[in-house]
Coordinates of C-alpha atoms in Angstrom, one line a residue:
X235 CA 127.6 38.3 91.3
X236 CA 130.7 36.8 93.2
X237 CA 133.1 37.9 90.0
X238 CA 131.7 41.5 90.6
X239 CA 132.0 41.7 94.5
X240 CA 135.7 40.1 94.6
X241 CA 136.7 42.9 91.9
X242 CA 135.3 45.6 94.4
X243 CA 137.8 46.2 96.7
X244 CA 136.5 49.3 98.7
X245 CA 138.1 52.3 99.9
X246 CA 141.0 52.6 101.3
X247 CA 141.5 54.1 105.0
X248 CA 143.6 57.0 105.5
X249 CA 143.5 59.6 107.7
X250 CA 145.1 62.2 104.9
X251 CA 142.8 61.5 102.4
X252 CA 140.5 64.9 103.0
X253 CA 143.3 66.9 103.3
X254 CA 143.0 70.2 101.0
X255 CA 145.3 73.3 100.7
X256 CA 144.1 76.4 102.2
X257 CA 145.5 79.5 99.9
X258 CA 145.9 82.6 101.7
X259 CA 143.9 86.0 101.8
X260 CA 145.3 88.6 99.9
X261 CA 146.7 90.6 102.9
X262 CA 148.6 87.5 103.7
X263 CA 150.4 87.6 100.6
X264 CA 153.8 89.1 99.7
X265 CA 153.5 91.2 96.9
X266 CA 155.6 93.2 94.3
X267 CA 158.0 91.2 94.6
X268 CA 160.7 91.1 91.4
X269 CA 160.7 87.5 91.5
X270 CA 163.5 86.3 88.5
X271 CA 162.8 84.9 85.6
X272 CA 166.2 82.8 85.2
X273 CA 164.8 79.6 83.6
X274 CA 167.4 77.0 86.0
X275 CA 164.8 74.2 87.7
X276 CA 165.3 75.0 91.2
X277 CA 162.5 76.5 93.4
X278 CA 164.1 79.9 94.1
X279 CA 162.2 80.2 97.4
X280 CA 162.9 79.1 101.0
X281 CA 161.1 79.3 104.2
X282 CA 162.2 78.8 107.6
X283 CA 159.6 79.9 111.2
X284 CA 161.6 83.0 111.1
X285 CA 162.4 84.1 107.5
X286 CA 161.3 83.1 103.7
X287 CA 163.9 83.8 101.0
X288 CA 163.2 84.9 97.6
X289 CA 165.5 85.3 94.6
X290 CA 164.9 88.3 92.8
X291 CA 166.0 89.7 89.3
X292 CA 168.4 92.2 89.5
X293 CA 170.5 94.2 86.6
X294 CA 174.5 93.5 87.1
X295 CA 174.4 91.0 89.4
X296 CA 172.5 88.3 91.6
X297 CA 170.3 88.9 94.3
X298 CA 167.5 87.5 96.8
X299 CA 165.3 89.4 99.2
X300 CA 164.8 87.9 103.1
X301 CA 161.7 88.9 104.4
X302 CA 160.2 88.1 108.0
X303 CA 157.8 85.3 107.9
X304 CA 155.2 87.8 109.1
X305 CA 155.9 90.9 107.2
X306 CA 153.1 90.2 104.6
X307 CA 151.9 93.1 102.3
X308 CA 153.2 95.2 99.3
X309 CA 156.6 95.5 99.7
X310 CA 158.8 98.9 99.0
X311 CA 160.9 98.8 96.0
X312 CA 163.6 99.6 98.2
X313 CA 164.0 96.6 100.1
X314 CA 167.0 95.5 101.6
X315 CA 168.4 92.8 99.4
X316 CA 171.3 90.2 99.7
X317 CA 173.2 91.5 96.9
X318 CA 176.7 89.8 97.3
X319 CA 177.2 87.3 94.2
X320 CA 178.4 88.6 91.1
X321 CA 176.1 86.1 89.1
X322 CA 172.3 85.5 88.9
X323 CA 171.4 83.3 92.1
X324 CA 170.4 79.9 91.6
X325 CA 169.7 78.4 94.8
X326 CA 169.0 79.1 98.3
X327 CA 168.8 76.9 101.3
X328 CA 168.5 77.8 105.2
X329 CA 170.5 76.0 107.4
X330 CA 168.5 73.4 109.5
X331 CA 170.3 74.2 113.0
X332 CA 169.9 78.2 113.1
X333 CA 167.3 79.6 111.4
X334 CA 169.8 82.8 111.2
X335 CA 172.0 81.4 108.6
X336 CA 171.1 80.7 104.3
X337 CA 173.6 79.7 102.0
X338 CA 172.9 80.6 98.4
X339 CA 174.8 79.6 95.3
X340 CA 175.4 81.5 92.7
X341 CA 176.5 81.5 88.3
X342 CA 179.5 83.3 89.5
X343 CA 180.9 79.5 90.7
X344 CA 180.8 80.3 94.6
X345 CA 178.7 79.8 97.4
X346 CA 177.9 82.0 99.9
X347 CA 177.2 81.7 103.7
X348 CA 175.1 84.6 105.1
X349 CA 174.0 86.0 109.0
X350 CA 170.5 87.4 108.6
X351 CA 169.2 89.1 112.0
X352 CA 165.9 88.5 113.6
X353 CA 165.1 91.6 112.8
X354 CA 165.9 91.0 109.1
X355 CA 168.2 93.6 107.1
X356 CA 167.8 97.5 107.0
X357 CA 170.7 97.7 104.3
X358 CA 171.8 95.4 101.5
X359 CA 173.7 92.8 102.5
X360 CA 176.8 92.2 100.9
X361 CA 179.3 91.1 103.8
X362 CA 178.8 87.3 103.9
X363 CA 180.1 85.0 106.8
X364 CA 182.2 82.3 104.8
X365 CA 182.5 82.2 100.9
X366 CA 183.3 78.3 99.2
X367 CA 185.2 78.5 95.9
X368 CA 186.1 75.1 93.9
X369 CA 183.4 74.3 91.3
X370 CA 184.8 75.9 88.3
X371 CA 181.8 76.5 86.6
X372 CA 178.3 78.1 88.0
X373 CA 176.9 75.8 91.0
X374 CA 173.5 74.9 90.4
X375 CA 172.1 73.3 93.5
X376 CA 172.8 72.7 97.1
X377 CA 171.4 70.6 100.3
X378 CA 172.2 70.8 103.7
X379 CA 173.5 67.5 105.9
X380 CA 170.0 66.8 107.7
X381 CA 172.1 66.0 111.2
X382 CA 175.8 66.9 110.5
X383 CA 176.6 70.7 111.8
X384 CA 178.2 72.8 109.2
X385 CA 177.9 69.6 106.2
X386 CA 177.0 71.4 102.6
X387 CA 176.6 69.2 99.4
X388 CA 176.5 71.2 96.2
X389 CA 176.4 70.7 92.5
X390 CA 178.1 72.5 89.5
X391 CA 177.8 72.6 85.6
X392 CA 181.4 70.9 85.8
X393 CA 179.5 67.8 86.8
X394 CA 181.1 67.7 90.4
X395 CA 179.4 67.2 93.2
X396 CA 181.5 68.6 96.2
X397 CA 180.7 68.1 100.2
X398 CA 181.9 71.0 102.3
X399 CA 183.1 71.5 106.0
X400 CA 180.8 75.1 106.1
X401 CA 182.5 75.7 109.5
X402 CA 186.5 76.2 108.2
X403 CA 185.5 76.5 104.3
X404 CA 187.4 73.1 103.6
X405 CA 186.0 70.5 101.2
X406 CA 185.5 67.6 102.6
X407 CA 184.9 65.5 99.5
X408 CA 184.5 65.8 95.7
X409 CA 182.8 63.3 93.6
X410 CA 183.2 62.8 90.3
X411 CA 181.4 60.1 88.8
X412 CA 179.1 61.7 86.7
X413 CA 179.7 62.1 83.1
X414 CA 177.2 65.1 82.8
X415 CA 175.1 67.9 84.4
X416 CA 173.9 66.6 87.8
X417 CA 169.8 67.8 87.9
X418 CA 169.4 66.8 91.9
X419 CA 171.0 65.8 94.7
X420 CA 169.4 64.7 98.1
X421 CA 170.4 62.8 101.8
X422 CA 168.7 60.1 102.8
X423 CA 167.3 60.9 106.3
X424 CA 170.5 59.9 108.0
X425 CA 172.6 61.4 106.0
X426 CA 174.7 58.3 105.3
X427 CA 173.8 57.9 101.6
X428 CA 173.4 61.1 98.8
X429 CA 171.4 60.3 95.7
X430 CA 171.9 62.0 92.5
X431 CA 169.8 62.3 88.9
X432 CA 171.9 63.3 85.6
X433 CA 171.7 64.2 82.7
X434 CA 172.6 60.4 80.9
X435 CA 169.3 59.6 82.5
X436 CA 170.6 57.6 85.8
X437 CA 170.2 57.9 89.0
X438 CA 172.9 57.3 91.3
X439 CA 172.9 56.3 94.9
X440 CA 176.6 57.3 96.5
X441 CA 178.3 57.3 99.8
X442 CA 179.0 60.8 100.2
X443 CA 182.3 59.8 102.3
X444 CA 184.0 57.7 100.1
X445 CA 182.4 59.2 96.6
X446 CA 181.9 55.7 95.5
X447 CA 178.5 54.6 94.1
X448 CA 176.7 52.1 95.4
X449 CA 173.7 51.4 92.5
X450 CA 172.6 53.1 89.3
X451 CA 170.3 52.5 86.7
X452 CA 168.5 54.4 84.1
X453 CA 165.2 56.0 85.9
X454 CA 163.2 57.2 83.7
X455 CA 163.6 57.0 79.4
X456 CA 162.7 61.0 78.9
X457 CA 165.5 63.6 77.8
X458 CA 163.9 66.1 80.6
X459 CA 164.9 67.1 83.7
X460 CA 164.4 64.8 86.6
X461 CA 164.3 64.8 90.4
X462 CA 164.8 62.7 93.4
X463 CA 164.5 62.5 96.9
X464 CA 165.0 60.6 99.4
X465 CA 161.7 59.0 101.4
X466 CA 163.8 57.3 104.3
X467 CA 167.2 55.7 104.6
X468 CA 166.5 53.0 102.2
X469 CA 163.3 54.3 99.5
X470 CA 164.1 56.7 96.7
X471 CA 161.3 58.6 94.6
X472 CA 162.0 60.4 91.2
X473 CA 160.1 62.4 88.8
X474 CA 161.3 62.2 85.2
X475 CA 159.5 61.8 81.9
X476 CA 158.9 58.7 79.6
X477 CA 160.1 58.5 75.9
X478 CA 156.4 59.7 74.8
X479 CA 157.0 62.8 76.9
X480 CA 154.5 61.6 79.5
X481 CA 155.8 62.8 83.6
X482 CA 156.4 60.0 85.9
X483 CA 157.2 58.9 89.6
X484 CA 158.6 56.0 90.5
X485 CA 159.7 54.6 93.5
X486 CA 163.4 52.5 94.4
X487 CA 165.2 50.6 96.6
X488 CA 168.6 52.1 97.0
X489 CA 170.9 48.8 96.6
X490 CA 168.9 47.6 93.3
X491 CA 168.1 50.6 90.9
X492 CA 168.1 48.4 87.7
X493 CA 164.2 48.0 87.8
X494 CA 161.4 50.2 90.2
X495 CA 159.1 48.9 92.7
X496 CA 156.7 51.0 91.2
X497 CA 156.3 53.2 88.3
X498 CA 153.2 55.7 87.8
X499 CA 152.4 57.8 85.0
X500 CA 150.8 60.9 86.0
X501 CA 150.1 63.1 83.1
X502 CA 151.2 64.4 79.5
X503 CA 152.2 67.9 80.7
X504 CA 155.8 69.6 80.0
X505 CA 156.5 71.0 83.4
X506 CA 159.2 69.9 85.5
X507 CA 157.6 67.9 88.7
X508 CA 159.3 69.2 91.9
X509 CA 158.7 66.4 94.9
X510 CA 158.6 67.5 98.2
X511 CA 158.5 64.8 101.1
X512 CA 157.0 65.0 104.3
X513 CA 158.8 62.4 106.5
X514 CA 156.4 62.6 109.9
X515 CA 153.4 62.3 107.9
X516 CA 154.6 60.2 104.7
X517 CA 153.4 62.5 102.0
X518 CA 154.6 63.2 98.4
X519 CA 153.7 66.8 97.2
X520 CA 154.2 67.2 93.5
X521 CA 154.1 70.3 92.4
X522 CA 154.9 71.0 88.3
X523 CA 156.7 73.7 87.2
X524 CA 154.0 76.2 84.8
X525 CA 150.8 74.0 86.8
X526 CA 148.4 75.7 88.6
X527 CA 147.7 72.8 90.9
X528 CA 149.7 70.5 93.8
X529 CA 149.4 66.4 93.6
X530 CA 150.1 64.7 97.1
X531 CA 150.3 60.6 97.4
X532 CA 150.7 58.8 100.7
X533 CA 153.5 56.6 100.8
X534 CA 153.0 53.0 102.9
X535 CA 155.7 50.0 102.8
X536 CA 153.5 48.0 100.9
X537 CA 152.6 47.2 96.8
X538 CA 151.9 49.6 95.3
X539 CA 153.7 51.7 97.7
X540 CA 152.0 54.9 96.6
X541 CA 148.9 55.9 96.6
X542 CA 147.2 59.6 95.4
X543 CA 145.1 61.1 98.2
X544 CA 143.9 64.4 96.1
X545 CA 145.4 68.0 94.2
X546 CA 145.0 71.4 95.3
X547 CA 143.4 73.3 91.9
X548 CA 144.8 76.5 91.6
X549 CA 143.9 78.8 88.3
X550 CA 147.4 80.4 88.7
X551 CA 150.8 79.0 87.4
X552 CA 153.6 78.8 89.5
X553 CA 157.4 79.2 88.9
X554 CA 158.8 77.8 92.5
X555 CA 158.1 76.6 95.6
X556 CA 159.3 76.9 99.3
X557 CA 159.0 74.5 101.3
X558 CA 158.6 75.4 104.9
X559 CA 160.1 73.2 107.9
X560 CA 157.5 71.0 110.0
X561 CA 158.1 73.0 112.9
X562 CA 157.1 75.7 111.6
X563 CA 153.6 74.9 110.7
X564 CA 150.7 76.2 113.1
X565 CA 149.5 72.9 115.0
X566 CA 146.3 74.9 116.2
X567 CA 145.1 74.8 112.5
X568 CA 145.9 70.9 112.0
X569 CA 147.8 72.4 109.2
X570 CA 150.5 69.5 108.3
X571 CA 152.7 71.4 105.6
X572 CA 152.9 75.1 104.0
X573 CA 154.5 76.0 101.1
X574 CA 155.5 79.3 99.7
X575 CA 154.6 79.5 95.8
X576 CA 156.0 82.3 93.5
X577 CA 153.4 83.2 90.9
X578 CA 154.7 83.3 87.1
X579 CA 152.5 85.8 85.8
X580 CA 152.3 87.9 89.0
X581 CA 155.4 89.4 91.6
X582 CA 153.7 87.8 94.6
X583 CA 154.5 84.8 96.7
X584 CA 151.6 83.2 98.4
X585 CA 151.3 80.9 101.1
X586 CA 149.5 77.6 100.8
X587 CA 148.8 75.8 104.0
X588 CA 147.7 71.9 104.0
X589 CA 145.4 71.3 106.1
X590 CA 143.9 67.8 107.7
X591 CA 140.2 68.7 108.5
X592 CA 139.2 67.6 112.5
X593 CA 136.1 69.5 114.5
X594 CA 138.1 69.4 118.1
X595 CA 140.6 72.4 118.4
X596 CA 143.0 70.6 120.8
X597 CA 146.6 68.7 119.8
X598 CA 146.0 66.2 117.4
X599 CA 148.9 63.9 118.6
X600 CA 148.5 61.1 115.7
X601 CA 149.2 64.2 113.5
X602 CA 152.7 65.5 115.0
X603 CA 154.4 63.2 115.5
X604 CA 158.4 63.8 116.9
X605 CA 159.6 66.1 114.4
X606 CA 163.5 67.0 114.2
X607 CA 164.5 69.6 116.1
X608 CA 167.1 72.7 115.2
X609 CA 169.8 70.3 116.8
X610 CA 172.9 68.1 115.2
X611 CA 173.5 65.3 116.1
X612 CA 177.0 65.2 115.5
X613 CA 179.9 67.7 113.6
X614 CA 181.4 67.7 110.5
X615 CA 184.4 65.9 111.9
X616 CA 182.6 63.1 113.2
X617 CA 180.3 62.6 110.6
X618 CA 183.0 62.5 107.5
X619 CA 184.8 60.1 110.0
X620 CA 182.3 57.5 109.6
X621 CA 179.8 58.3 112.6
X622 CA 175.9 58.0 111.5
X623 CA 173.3 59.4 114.3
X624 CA 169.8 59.8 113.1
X625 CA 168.5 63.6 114.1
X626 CA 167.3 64.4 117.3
X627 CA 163.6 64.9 117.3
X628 CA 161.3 67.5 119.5
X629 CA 157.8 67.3 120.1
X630 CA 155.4 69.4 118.5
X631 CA 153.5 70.3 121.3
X632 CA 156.4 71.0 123.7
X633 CA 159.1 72.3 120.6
X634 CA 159.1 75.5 122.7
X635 CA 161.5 74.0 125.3
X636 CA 164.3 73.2 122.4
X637 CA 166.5 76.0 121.7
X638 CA 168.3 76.4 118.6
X639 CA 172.0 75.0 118.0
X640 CA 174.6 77.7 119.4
X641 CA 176.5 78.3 116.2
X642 CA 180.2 78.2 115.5
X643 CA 182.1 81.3 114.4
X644 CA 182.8 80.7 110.7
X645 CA 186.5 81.2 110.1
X646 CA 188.0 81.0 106.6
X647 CA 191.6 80.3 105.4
X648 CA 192.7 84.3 104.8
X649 CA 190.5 84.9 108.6
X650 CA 193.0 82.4 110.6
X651 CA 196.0 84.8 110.3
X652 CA 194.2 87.4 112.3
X653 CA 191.9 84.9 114.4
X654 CA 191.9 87.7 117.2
X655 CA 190.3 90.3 114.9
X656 CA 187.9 88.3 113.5
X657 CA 186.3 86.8 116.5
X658 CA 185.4 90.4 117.5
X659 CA 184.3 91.2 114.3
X660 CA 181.5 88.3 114.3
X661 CA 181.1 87.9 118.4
X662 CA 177.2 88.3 117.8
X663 CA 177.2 85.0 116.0
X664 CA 177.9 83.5 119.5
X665 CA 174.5 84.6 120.9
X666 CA 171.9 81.8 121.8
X667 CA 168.8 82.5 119.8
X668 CA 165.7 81.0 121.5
X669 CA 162.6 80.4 118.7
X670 CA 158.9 81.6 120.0
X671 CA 156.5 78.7 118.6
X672 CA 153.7 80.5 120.3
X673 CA 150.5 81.8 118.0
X674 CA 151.0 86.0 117.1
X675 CA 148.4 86.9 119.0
X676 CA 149.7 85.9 122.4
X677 CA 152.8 88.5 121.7
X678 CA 151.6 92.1 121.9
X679 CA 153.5 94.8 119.3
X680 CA 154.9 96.9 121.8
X681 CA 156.1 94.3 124.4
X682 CA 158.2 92.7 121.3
X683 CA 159.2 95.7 120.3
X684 CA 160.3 96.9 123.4
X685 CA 162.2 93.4 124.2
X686 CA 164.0 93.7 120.7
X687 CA 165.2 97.5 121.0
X688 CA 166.3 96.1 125.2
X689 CA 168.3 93.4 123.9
X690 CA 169.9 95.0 121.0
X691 CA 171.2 98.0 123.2
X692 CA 172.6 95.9 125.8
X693 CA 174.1 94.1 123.0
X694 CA 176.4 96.9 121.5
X695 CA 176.9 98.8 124.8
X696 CA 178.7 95.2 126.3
X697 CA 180.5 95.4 122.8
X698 CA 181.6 98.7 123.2
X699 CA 182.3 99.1 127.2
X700 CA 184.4 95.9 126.1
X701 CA 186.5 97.4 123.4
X702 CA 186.4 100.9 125.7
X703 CA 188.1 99.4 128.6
X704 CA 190.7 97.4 126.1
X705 CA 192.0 101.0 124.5
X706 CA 192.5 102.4 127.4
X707 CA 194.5 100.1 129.1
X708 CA 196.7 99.9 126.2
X709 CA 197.2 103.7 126.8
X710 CA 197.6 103.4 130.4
X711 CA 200.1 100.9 130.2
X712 CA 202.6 103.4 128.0
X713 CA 204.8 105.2 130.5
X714 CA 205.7 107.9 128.5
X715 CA 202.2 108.4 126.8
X716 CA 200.3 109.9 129.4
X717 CA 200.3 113.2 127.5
X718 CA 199.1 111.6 124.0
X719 CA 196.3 109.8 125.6
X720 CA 195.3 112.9 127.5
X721 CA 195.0 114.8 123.7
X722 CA 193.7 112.2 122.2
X723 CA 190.8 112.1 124.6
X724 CA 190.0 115.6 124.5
X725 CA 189.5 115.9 120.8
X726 CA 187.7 112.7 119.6
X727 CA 184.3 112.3 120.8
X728 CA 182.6 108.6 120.5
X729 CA 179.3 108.5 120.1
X730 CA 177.5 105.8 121.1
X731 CA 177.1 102.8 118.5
X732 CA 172.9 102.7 117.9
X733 CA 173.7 99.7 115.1
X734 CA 175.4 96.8 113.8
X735 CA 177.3 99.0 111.0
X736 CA 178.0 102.0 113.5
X737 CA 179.9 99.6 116.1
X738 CA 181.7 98.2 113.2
X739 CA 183.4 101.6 112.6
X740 CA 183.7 102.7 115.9
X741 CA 185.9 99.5 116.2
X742 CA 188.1 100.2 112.9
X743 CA 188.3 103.5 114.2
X744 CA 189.7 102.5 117.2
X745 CA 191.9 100.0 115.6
X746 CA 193.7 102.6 113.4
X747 CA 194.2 105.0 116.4
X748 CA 195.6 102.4 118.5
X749 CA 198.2 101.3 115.7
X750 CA 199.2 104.7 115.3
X751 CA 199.9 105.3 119.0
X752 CA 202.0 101.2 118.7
X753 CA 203.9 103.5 116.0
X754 CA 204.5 106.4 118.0
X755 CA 205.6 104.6 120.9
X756 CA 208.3 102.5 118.5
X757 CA 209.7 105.5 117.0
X758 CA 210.4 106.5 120.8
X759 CA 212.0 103.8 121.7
X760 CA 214.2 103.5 118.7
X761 CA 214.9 107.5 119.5
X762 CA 216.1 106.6 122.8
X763 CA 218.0 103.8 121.9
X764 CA 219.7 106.1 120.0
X765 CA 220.3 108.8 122.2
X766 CA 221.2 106.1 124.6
X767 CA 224.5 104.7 121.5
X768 CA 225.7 108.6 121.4
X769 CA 225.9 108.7 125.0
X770 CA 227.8 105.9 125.4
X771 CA 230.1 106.9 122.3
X772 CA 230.5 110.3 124.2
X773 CA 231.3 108.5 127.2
X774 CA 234.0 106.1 125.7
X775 CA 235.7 109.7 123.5
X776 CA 235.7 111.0 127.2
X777 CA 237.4 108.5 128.9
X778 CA 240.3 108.2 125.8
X779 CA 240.8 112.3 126.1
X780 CA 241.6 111.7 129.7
X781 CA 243.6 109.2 129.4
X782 CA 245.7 110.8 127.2

């Protein structure tokens, strides 16, 4: 009887272990959506409060679709797409501090910075704000710095892993230890450390400033794909497969990666297993690529250091997933985490909310706790300089006071020669967006409406008075060029801007006709110059004849 009661050692206590998923109604799905069916192991999704991203198939080129996080339904065949890459897309990622911005990567070997309004688009997009070239073969994945402003890691099939300056287009570092095709690459939660998983099987842990590695080891026996992440500044957690095909976890300390704290065979499927960590709440989501269902462990600090809470069971296989940010996730619901799955056998993306089951309706505070916030903590410069920060954190409950980082223009190498020009051009980037936490049904149609058409007008008229009152004090200025101005007045008629694209060619418009009228006025003066010579040659004869 003692033998049997010291084997029984209970249940364990956790408040996540009756968490399930919640899948969404149908009307809250996002359907007929070409969803591509390029066969890379990324998640081809990602979700931010204001936006999710979706990479599409498209003939000739590669594309992805950015809808509003709350434009749900069938959508039109002829929806506005991001359609600038050359190649099928292979990644996207939003950019943690403005919810505005997505880079994507591409199999056309670039990687491309783009300026989605809140509105979202009403053309195809194919103007983007900054464009990275110096993989020389496609780029498969990339990661934003998680408190470094304008910090971009990416990975190519020329098995470099490059860090970017995003802000001036400059790479800040290239690291080249890896003797094959790089599958992941993640920061730690300060960004101080990167880890990496390859194809020979090993999984690196690297100072991204320096591009030296600090530990390797083999991490898991299988010829598959395999995945890591970061679960704080120290802990690393791969998926991989062992050499009987079985999938795995495992968890590691960073400095020592010749053996695992803890290895755990989780099934004999073949599907990739995608982890996706949850740093406030300590949860591993595993989600296989071709399953139907989601696995999520708690993660504690001691032996065994993992433990499986339950699976969402799902009769519908899925091709990616997108992950949405904690601050993004409705705290009336208790829901602790939402992801965005693309179905395989259908065009539709659904939304899966996880939710922790209480009867009270008010802020569960043991739930939220500080989350980061839409802030850096530091630049680029600093950062690559040796400065660590951890991020800033918001509260939950009060995340409406935090506003979004004010963004830097973007500027690339050719855009410095004409920095005048090209501060115009993108002088909308420097507007302050302000995120609206609140639940939908607080915010009436027509008052956001109205607010959105309000701002946008006073937007472009301040644009265009600006630019207005610039031309014609370049005319008024010209002695001589009263009578052009006059003319030109009269016959061109300006209509107002009503968008984005309009006030664009008003502006080149304006450009052209004020370079023409800089032309004019040199070909004057050199006439007069002239005129001015055979006066003074006439002069000179004159005095000579009298002389004489």
């Amino acid at each position: 009887m003692t033998n049997n009661t010291s084997l029984f050692r209970g249940v364990r206590s956790s408040k996540f272990r009756h968490v399930y998923g919640s899948p969404s109604r149908r009307e809250e799905l996002y359907d007929n959506i070409p969803i591509t069916r390029n066969a890379h192991d990324s998640n081809f999704c990602a979700a931010n409060p204001k936006f999710v991203a979706i990479v599409t198939e498209v003939a000739g080129g590669g594309a992805f679709v950015v809808l509003p996080i709350n434009k749900t339904g069938r959508l039109d065949l002829n929806t506005s797409k991001v359609t600038g890459h050359r190649g099928p897309v292979l990644d996207v990622k939003w950019n943690p501090f403005n919810d505005n911005i997505i880079a994507s990567c591409s199999d056309d070997c670039t990687i491309k910075l783009w300026y989605i309004p809140d509105s979202g688009l009403s053309c195809n997009l194919n103007e983007w704000l900054i464009e990275l070239r110096g993989h020389r073969r496609r780029v498969g994945y990339i990661e934003w710095h998680p408190t470094a402003e304008n910090v971009l890691a990416s990975s190519g099939f020329d098995y470099m892993v490059m860090l970017w300056d995003a802000g001036s287009g400059q790479i800040l570092n290239t690291i080249d230890c890896h003797p094959d095709i790089v599958h992941s690459i993640t920061f730690n939660r300060d960004g101080s450390r990167i880890a990496t998983t390859c194809k020979d099987k090993k999984v690196r842990s690297i100072d991204p400033r320096s591009g030296l590695v600090v530990a390797e080891g083999i991490c898991h026996e299988g010829s598959r794909s395999s995945k890591v992440i970061y679960l704080d500044n120290e802990r690393l957690l791969t998926t991989g497969f062992s050499t009987y095909s079985d999938r795995q976890i495992a968890i590691w300390n960073h400095t020592n990666l010749s053996e695992p704290l803890q290895r755990v065979n989780v099934d004999s499927s073949s599907g990739i297993l995608f982890p996706y960590y949850d740093y406030d709440t300590k949860m591993v989501y595993l989600a296989g690529k071709g399953d139907g269902n989601i696995r999520y462990y708690e993660i504690v600090n001691e032996p065994p250091y993992i433990h499986f809470l339950n699976q969402f069971i799902s009769g519908c296989p899925q091709k990616g997933f997108g992950m949405m940010v904690k601050r993004g996730c409705s705290v009336s619901r208790c829901e602790i985490m939402r992801f965005y799955k693309l179905h395989t056998t259908r065009n539709v993306c659904e939304p899966i909310s996880m939710i922790v089951p209480r009867k009270s309706d008010q802020y569960q505070h043991d739930l939220y706790p500080d989350t980061a916030a839409p802030v850096p903590a530091l630049n680029a410069q600093e950062w690559f300089n040796g400065i660590t920060k951890p991020p800033v954190l918001m509260s939950m409950r009060t995340g409406v006071s935090v506003k979004t980082h004010k963004p830097q223009a973007f500027v690339s190498n050719e855009a410095t020669r004409n920095d005048t020009n090209y501060r115009m051009k993108y002088a909308f980037l420097s507007k302050e967006t302000v995120p609206d936490y609140r639940p939908l049904d607080m915010l009436a149609d027509n008052d956001k409406t109205q607010k959105t058409q309000v701002n946008q007008n006073t937007r472009f008229q301040q644009i265009q008075q600006k630019l207005s009152h610039s031309l014609v004090n370049k005319f008024t200025n010209m002695n001589d060029g009263e009578d052009e101005y006059n003319d030109m007045k009269e016959n061109t008629n300006y209509d107002s801007p009503k968008n984005e694209y309009q006030m664009k060619k008003a502006f080149t418009r304006q450009c052209e006709e004020l370079n023409m009228l800089r032309k004019q006025l040199a070909h004057r003066d050199r006439r007069i110059q002239d005129l001015e010579e055979l006066v003074s040659t006439l002069q000179s004869q004159l005095k000579v004849q009298r002389l004489q």
